[in-house]
Short mmCIF file of C-alpha atoms in Angstrom, two decimals:
data_model
loop_
_atom_site.label_atom_id
_atom_site.label_comp_id
_atom_site.label_asym_id
_atom_site.label_seq_id
_atom_site.Cartn_x
_atom_site.Cartn_y
_atom_site.Cartn_z
CA UNK A 1 6.19 18.73 -55.10
CA UNK A 2 3.86 15.68 -55.63
CA UNK A 3 2.68 13.50 -52.75
CA UNK A 4 5.39 11.00 -51.52
CA UNK A 5 8.28 13.26 -52.11
CA UNK A 6 10.15 15.38 -49.30
CA UNK A 7 9.09 18.58 -51.09
CA UNK A 8 5.53 17.57 -51.45
CA UNK A 9 2.69 20.12 -51.16
CA UNK A 10 -0.93 19.64 -51.08
CA UNK A 11 -2.92 20.86 -53.99
CA UNK A 12 -0.08 20.70 -56.51
CA UNK A 13 -1.48 19.20 -59.70
CA UNK A 14 0.61 20.02 -62.38
CA UNK A 15 4.20 20.67 -62.99
CA UNK A 16 7.16 20.70 -65.44
CA UNK A 17 10.71 20.51 -64.56
CA UNK A 18 13.64 21.65 -66.81
CA UNK A 19 17.30 22.52 -66.80
CA UNK A 20 19.91 24.21 -68.90
CA UNK A 21 23.47 23.20 -70.08
CA UNK A 22 24.66 25.82 -67.59
CA UNK A 23 23.67 23.69 -64.52
CA UNK A 24 20.63 25.84 -63.94
CA UNK A 25 17.20 24.23 -62.90
CA UNK A 26 13.84 25.46 -63.87
CA UNK A 27 10.38 24.54 -62.43
CA UNK A 28 6.78 25.52 -63.30
CA UNK A 29 4.01 24.39 -60.90
CA UNK A 30 0.29 24.77 -60.66
CA UNK A 31 -1.70 24.47 -57.48
CA UNK A 32 -5.30 25.13 -56.46
CA UNK A 33 -5.97 26.22 -52.87
CA UNK A 34 -9.58 27.22 -51.59
CA UNK A 35 -10.67 27.58 -55.31
CA UNK A 36 -7.79 29.88 -56.17
CA UNK A 37 -5.58 28.59 -58.81
CA UNK A 38 -1.89 29.85 -59.40
CA UNK A 39 0.77 29.12 -61.68
CA UNK A 40 4.34 29.53 -60.60
CA UNK A 41 7.62 29.66 -62.53
CA UNK A 42 10.99 29.49 -60.97
CA UNK A 43 13.99 30.12 -63.35
CA UNK A 44 17.55 29.79 -62.61
CA UNK A 45 17.91 27.80 -59.45
CA UNK A 46 21.50 27.26 -59.55
CA UNK A 47 23.72 24.21 -58.65
CA UNK A 48 21.32 21.45 -58.98
CA UNK A 49 24.40 18.93 -58.18
CA UNK A 50 24.58 20.43 -54.58
CA UNK A 51 20.75 20.43 -53.93
CA UNK A 52 18.35 19.41 -56.70
CA UNK A 53 15.39 20.26 -54.36
CA UNK A 54 16.12 24.08 -54.64
CA UNK A 55 13.46 24.89 -57.40
CA UNK A 56 10.99 23.16 -55.45
CA UNK A 57 11.70 24.78 -52.11
CA UNK A 58 11.66 28.18 -53.93
CA UNK A 59 8.20 27.25 -55.55
CA UNK A 60 6.77 26.33 -52.05
CA UNK A 61 7.99 29.71 -50.72
CA UNK A 62 6.54 31.51 -53.63
CA UNK A 63 3.22 29.70 -53.37
CA UNK A 64 3.07 30.51 -49.63
CA UNK A 65 3.61 34.08 -50.37
CA UNK A 66 1.09 34.40 -53.11
CA UNK A 67 -1.62 32.71 -50.94
CA UNK A 68 -0.75 34.73 -47.94
CA UNK A 69 -1.07 38.09 -49.65
CA UNK A 70 -3.55 37.91 -52.36
CA UNK A 71 -6.90 39.70 -52.20
CA UNK A 72 -9.69 40.38 -54.49
CA UNK A 73 -10.43 43.80 -55.83
CA UNK A 74 -13.33 45.14 -57.96
CA UNK A 75 -11.93 47.15 -60.67
CA UNK A 76 -15.32 48.22 -62.48
CA UNK A 77 -18.88 47.35 -61.77
CA UNK A 78 -20.85 45.79 -64.69
CA UNK A 79 -23.74 47.98 -65.94
CA UNK A 80 -26.95 46.40 -66.56
CA UNK A 81 -29.37 48.04 -69.01
CA UNK A 82 -33.18 47.68 -68.38
#
């Protein structure tokens, strides 16, 4: 997901790849977009031999979803004592 790769994404600044003995890929990534940081984790992206970009493609889809649907909400208002 870093610059120069086919699955690159602007703003990705941290990542960790991994796999299991069962041919399952995992990927954790962080990105910051417009001052809003998210951390994503994709587990069990199967069949890396057929397509080793699957975890990155899924991460990109997840990041697009989060950035497209997040909103801020005030849960409580801080009381200021005089």
